[in-house]
Short mmCIF file of C-alpha atoms in Angstrom, two decimals:
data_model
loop_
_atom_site.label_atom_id
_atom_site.label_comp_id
_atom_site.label_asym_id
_atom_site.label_seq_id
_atom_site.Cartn_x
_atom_site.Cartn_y
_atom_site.Cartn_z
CA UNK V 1 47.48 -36.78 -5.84
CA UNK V 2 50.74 -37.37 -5.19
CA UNK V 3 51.42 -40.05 -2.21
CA UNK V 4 54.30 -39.27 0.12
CA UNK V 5 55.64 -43.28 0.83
CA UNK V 6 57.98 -43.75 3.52
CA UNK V 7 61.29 -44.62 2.57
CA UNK V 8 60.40 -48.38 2.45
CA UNK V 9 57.72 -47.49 -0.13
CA UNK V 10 54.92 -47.73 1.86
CA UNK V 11 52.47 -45.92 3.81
CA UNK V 12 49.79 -47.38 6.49
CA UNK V 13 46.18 -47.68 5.55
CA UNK V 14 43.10 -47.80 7.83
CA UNK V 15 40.51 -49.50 6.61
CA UNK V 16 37.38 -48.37 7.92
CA UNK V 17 33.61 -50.46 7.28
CA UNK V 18 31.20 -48.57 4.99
CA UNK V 19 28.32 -49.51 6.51
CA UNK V 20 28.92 -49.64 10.37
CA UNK V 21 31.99 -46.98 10.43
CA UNK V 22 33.87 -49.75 12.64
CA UNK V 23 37.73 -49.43 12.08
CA UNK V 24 38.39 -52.62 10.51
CA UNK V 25 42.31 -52.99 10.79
CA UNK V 26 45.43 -50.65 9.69
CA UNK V 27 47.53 -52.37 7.37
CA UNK V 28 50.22 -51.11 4.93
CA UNK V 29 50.23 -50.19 0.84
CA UNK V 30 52.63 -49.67 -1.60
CA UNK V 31 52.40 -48.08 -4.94
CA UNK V 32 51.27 -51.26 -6.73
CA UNK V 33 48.98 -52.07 -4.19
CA UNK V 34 47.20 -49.05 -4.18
CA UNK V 35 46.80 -49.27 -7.52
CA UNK V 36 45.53 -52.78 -7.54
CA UNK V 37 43.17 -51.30 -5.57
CA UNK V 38 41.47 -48.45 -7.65
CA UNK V 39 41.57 -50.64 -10.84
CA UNK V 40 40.50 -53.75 -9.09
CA UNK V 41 37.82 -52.34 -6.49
CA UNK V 42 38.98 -54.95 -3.98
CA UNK V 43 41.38 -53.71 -1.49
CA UNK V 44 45.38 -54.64 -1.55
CA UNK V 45 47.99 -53.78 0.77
CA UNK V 46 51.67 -54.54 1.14
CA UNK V 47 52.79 -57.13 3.30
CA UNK V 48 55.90 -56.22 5.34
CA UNK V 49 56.42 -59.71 6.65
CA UNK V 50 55.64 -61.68 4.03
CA UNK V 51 57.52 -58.89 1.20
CA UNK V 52 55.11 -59.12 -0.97
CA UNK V 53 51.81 -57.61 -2.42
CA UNK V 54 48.69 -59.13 -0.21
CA UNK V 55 44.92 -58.89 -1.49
CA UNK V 56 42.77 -58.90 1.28
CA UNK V 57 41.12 -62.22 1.48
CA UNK V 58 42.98 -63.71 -1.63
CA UNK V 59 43.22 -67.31 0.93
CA UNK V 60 40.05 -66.90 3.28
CA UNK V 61 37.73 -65.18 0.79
CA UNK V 62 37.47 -62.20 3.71
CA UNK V 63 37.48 -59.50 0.88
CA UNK V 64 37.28 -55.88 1.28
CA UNK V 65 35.18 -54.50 -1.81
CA UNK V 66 36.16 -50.89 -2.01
CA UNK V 67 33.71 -48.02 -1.89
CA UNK V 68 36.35 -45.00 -1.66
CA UNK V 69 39.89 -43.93 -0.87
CA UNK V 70 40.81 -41.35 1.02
CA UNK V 71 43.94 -39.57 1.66
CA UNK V 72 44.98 -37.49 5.20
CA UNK V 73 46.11 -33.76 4.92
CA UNK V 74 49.62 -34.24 4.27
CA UNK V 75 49.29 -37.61 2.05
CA UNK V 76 50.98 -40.27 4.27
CA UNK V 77 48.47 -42.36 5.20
CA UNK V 78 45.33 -43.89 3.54
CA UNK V 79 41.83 -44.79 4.51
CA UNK V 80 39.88 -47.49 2.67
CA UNK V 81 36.31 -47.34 2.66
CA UNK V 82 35.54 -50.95 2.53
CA UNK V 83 32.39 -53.59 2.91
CA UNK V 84 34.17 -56.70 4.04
CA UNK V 85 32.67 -60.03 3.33
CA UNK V 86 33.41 -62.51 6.74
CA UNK V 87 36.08 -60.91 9.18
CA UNK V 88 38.79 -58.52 8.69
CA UNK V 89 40.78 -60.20 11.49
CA UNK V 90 43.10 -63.11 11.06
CA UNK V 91 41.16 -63.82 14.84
CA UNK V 92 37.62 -64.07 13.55
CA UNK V 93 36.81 -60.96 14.89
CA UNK V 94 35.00 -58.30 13.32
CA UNK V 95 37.31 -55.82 13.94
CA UNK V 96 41.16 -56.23 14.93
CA UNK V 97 40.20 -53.41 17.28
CA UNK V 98 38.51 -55.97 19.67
CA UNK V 99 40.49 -55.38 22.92
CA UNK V 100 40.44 -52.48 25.24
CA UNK V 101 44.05 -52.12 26.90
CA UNK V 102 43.25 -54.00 29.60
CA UNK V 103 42.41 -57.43 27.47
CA UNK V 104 38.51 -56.78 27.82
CA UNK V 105 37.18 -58.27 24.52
CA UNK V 106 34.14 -55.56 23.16
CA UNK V 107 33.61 -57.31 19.60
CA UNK V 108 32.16 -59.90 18.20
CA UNK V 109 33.60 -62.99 16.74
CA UNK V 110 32.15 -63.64 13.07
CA UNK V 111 34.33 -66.80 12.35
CA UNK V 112 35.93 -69.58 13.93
CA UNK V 113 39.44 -68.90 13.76
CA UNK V 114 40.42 -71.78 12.29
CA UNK V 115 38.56 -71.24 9.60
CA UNK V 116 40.56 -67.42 8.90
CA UNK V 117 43.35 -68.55 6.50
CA UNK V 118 44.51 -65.12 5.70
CA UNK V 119 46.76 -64.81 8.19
CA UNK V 120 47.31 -60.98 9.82
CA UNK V 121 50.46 -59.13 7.68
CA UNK V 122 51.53 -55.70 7.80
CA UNK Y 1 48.49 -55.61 27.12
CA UNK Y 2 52.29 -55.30 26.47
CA UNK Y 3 52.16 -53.22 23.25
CA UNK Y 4 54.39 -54.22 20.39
CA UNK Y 5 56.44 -50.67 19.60
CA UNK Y 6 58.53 -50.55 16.70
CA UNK Y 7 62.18 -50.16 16.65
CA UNK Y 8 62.06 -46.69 16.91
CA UNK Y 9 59.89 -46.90 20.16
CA UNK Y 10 56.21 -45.93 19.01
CA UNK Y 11 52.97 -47.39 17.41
CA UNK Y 12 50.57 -45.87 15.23
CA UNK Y 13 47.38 -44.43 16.70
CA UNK Y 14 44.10 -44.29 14.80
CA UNK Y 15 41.80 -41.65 16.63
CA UNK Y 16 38.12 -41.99 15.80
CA UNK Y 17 35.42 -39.92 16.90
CA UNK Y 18 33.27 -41.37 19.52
CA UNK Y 19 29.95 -39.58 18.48
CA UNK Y 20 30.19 -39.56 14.67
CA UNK Y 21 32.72 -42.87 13.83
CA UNK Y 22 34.75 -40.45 11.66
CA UNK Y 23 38.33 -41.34 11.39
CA UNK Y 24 39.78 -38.30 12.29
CA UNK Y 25 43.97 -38.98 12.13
CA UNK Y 26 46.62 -41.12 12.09
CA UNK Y 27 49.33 -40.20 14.25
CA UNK Y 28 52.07 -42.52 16.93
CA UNK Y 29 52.87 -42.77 20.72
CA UNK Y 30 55.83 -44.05 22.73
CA UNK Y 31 55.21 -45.40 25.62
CA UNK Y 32 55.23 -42.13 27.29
CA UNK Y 33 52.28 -40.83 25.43
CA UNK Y 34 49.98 -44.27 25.68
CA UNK Y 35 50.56 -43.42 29.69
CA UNK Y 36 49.84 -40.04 29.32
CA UNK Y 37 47.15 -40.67 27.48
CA UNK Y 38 45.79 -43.00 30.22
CA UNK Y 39 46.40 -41.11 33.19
CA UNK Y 40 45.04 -38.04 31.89
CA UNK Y 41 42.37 -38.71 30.08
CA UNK Y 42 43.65 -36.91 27.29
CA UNK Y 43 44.96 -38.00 23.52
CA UNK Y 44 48.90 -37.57 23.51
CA UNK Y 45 51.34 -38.65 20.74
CA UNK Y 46 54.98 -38.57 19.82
CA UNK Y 47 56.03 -36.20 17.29
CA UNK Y 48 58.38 -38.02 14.53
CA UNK Y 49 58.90 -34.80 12.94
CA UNK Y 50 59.34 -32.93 16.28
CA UNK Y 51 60.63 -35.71 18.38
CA UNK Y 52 58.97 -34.91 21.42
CA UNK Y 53 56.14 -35.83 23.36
CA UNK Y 54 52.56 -33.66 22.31
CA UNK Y 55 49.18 -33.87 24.09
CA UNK Y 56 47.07 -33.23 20.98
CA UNK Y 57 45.69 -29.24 21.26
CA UNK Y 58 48.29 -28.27 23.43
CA UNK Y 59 48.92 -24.93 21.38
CA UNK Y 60 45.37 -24.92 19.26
CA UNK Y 61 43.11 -26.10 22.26
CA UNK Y 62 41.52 -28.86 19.96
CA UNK Y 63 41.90 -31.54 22.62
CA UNK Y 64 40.75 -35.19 22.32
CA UNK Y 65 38.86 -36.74 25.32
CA UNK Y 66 39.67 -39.49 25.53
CA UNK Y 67 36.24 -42.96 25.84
CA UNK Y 68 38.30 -45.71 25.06
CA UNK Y 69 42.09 -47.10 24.15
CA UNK Y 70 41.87 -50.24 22.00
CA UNK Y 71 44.94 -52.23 20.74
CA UNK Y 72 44.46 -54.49 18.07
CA UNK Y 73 45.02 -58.61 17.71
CA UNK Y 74 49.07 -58.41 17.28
CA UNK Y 75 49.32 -55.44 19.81
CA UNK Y 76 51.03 -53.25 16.77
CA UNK Y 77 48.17 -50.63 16.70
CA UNK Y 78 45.99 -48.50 18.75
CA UNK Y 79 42.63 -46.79 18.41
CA UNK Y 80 41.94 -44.14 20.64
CA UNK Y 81 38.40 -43.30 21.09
CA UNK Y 82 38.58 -39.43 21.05
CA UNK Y 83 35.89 -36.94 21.98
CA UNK Y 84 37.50 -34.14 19.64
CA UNK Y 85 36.90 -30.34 20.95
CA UNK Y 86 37.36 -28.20 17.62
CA UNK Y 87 38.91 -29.66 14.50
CA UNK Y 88 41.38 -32.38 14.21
CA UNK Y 89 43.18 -31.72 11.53
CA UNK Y 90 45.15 -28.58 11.24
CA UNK Y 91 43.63 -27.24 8.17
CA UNK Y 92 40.86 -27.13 10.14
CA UNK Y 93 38.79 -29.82 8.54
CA UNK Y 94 36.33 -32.39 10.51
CA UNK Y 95 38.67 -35.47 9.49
CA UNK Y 96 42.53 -35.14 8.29
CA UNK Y 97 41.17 -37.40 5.81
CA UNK Y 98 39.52 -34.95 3.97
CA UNK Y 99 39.82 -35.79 0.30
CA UNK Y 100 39.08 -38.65 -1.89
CA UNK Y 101 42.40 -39.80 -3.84
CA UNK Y 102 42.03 -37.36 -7.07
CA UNK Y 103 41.93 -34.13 -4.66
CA UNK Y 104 38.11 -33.69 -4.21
CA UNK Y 105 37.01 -32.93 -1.08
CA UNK Y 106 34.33 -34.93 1.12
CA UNK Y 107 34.42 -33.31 4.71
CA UNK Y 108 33.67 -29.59 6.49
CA UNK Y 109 36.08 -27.46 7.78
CA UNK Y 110 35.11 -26.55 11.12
CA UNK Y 111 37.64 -23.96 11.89
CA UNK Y 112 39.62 -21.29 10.14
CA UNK Y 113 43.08 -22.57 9.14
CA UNK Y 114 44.57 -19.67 10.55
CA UNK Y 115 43.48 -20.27 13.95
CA UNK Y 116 44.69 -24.10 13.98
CA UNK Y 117 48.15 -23.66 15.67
CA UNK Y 118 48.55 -26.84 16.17
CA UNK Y 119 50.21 -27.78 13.64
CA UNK Y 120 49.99 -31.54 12.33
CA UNK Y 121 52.54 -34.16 13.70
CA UNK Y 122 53.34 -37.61 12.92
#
């Protein structure tokens, strides 16, 4: 299927836990990081701050083994089915979803934070 | 939570479905919307493509009620926790993220595409 990237190259990708269906984090892909991901199983993004092609968990060891891709109806914007060894978050949390608007923390925090090396990127 | 919009004024907004978990869309707000969206009770975005405000099933009358607003650990993205009347995705599928990457599809379609005016936004 034909991806529609943004004019930087890029489109956003949610990844999403296989097991509990928690939304784990959006981060961003590229061509090349997509494909890193199909051939490697391990999810890859793109990392706008950093300009450069990010495995998940390449310096913590927080991987995100893939189970499936998905694609949305008009192919900008991709959704990782993942099972993520330690935390997705560069926080220790277990999701980077783990404020409500007001600051209320509603998730749990799997690692001590300064033990997450793989800092947050987009 | 002051939310980090980009420099065209919006964030991306995951909506997730509060009974099932399914990742339904990906779509943005401006600040606008995320108020909106507060105060009503009721999932708005901002239309890129239209660029205008839109309370989600404003011409299809597939709302999203909203549980829960959730920003995540740099304030960049939001997850809105959507109690989804109808389908999401204007094809009329469960989930705008309806197909694995080589086309196949994975979800229901819930409604007739025909009768999804709503058409799909970003």
């Amino acid at each position: 299927m034909d991806i529609h990237y943004n004019n930087s190259g890029i489109v956003p990708v949610i990844a999403q836990d296989a097991k509990t269906g928690r939304v784990l984090m959006l981060a961003y892909a590229n061509a090349e990081a997509l494909s890193l991901s199909q051939s490697t199983g391990y999810a890859h993004y793109f990392s706008r701050s950093r300009n450069r092609l990010w495995k998940k968990g390449e310096e913590s060891g927080h991987f995100q083994k893939i189970e499936a891709i998905r694609v949305d109806c008009d192919a900008d914007t991709l959704l990782y089915i993942v099972h993520q060894t330690g935390a997705p978050c560069h926080t220790g949390y277990e999701t980077c979803f783990f404020r409500e608007l007001d600051g209320k923390v509603i998730a749990r925090r799997l690692v001590n934070p300064d033990e997450v090396y793989d800092k947050k990127d987009e």
